[in-house]
JSON list of C-alpha atoms in Angstrom, two decimals:
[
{"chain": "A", "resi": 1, "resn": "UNK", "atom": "CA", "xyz": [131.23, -117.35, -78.10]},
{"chain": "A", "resi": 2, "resn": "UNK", "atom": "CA", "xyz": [128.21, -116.87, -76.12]},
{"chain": "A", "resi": 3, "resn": "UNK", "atom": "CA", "xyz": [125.80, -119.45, -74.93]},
{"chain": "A", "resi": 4, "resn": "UNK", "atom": "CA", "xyz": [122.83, -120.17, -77.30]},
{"chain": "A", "resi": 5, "resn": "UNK", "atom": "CA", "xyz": [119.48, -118.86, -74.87]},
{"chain": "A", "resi": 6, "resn": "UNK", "atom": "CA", "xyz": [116.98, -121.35, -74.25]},
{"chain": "A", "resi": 7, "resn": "UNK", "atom": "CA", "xyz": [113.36, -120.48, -75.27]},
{"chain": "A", "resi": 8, "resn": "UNK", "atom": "CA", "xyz": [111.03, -120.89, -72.61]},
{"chain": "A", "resi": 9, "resn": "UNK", "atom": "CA", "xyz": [107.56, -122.84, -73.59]},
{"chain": "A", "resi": 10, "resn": "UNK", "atom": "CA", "xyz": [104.82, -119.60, -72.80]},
{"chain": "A", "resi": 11, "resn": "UNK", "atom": "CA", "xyz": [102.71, -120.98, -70.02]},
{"chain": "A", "resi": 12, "resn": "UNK", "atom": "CA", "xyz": [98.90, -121.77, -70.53]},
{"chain": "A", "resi": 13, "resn": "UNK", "atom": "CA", "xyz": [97.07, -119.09, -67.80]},
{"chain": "A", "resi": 14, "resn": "UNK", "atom": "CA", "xyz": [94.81, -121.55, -65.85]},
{"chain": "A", "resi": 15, "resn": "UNK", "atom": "CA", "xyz": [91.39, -121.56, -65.92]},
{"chain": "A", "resi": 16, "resn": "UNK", "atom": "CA", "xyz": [91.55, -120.14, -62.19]},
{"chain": "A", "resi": 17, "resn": "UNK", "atom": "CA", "xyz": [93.43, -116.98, -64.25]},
{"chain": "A", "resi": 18, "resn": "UNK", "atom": "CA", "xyz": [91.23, -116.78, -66.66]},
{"chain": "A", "resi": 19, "resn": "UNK", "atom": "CA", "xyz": [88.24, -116.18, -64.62]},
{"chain": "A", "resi": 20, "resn": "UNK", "atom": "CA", "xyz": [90.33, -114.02, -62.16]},
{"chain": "A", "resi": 21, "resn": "UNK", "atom": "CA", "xyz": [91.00, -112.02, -65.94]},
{"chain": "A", "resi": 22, "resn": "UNK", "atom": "CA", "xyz": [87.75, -112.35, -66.80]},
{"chain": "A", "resi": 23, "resn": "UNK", "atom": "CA", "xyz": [86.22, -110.80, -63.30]},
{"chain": "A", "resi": 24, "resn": "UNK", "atom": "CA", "xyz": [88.46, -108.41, -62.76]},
{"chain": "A", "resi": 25, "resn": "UNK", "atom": "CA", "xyz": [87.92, -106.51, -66.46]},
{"chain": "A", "resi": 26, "resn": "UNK", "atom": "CA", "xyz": [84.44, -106.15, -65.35]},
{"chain": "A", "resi": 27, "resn": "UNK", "atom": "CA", "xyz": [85.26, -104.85, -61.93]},
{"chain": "A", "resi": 28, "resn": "UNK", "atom": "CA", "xyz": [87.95, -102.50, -63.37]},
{"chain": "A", "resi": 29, "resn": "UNK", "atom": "CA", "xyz": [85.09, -101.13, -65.78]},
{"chain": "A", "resi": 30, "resn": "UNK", "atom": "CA", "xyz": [84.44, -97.21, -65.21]},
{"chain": "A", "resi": 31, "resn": "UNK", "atom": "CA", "xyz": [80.80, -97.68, -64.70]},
{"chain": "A", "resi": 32, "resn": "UNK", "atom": "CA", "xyz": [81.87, -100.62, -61.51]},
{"chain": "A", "resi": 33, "resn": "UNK", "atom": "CA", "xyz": [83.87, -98.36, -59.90]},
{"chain": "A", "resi": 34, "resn": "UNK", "atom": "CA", "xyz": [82.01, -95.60, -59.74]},
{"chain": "A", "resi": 35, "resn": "UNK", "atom": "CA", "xyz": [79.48, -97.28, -58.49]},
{"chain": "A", "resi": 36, "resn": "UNK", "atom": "CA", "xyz": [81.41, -99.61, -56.48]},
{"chain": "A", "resi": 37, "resn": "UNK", "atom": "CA", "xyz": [79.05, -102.19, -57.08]},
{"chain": "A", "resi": 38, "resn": "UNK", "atom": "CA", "xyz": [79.01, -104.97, -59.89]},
{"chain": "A", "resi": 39, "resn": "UNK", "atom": "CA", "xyz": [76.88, -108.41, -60.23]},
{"chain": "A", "resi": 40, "resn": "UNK", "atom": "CA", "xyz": [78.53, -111.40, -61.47]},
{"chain": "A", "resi": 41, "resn": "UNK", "atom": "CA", "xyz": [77.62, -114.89, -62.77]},
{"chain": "A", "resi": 42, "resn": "UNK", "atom": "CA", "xyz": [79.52, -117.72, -63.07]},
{"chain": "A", "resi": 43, "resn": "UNK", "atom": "CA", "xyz": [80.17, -118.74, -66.92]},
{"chain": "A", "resi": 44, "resn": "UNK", "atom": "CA", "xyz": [79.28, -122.16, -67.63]},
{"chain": "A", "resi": 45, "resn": "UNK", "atom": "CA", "xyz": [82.72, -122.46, -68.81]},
{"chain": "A", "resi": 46, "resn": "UNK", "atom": "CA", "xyz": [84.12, -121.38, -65.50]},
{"chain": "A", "resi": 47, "resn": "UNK", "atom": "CA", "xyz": [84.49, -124.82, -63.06]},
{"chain": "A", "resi": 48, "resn": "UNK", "atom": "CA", "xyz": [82.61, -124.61, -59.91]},
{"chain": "A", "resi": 49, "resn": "UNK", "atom": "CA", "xyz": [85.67, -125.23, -58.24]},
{"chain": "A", "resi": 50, "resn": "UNK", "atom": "CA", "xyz": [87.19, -122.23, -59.52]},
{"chain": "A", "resi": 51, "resn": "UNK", "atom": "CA", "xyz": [84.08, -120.23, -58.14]},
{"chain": "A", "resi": 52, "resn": "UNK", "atom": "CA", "xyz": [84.09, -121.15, -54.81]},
{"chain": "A", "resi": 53, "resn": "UNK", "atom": "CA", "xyz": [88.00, -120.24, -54.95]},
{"chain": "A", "resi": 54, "resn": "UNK", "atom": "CA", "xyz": [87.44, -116.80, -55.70]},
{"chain": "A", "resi": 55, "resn": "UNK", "atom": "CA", "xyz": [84.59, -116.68, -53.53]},
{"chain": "A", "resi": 56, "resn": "UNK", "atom": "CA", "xyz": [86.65, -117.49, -50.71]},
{"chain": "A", "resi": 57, "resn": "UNK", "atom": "CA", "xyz": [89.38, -115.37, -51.62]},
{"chain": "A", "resi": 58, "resn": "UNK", "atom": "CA", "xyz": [86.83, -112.48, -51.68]},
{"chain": "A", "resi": 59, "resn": "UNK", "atom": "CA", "xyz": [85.42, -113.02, -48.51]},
{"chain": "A", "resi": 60, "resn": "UNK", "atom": "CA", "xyz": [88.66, -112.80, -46.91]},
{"chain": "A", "resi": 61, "resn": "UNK", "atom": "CA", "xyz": [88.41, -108.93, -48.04]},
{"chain": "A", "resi": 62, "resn": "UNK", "atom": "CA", "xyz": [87.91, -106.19, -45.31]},
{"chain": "A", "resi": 63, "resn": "UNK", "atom": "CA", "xyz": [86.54, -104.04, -47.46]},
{"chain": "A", "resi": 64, "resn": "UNK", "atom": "CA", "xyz": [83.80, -106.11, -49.70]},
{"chain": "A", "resi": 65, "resn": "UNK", "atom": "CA", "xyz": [80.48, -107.23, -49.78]},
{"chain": "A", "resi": 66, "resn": "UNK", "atom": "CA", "xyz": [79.10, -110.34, -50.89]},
{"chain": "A", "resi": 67, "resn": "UNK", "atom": "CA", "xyz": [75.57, -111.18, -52.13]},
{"chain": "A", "resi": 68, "resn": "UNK", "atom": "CA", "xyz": [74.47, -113.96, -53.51]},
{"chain": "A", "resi": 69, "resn": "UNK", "atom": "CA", "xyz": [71.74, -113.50, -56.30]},
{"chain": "A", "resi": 70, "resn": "UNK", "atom": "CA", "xyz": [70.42, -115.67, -58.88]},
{"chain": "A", "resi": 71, "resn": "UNK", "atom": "CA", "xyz": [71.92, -119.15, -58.81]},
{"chain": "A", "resi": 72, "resn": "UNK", "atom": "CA", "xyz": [75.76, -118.99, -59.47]},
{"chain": "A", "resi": 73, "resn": "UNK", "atom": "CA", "xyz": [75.82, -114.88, -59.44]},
{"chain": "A", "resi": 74, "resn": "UNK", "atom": "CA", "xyz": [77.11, -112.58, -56.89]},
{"chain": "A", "resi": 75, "resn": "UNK", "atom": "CA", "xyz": [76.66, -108.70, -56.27]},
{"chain": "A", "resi": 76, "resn": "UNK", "atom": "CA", "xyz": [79.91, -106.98, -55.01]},
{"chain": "A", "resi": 77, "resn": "UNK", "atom": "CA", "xyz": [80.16, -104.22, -53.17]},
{"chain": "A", "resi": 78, "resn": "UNK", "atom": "CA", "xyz": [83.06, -102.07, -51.99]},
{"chain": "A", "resi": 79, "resn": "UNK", "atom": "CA", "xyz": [84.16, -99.39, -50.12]},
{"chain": "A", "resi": 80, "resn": "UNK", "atom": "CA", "xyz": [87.51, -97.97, -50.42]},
{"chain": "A", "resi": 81, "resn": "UNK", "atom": "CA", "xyz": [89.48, -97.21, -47.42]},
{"chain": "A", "resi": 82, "resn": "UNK", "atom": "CA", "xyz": [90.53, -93.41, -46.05]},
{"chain": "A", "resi": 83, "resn": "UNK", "atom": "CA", "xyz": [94.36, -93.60, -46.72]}
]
């Protein structure tokens, strides 16, 4: 007789992942990265905390620009490094 499997209770995505979600469809769009360029606000959703997160974690990246424009916003830019 085999052992009855437990069901695991699906995890809540923070609200850290669902900005990160949220950000990275737009960066992922065609018309972001062919440009390599996108501007992005803060929600008013999103917690401030959660904002200066991922604008740390960004900064950390060789390879991207930040601007700061309008209030909670940023423009990102990127270049994408010769392999």
């Amino acid at each position: 007789m085999s052992k009855p499997v437990k069901k695991q209770a699906a995890r809540q995505p923070s609200s850290y992942e669902l900005m990160g979600a949220r950000i990275q469809k737009i960066i992922n769009s065609p018309t972001a990265q062919k440009a390599r360029d996108v501007t992005i606000h803060r929600s008013p959703d999103e917690s401030a905390v959660d904002w200066a997160r991922f604008l740390e974690e960004v900064a950390e990246s060789e390879n991207v620009k930040i601007e700061h424009v309008d209030g909670d916003g940023v423009r990102l830019t990127w270049t994408v490094p010769a392999e």
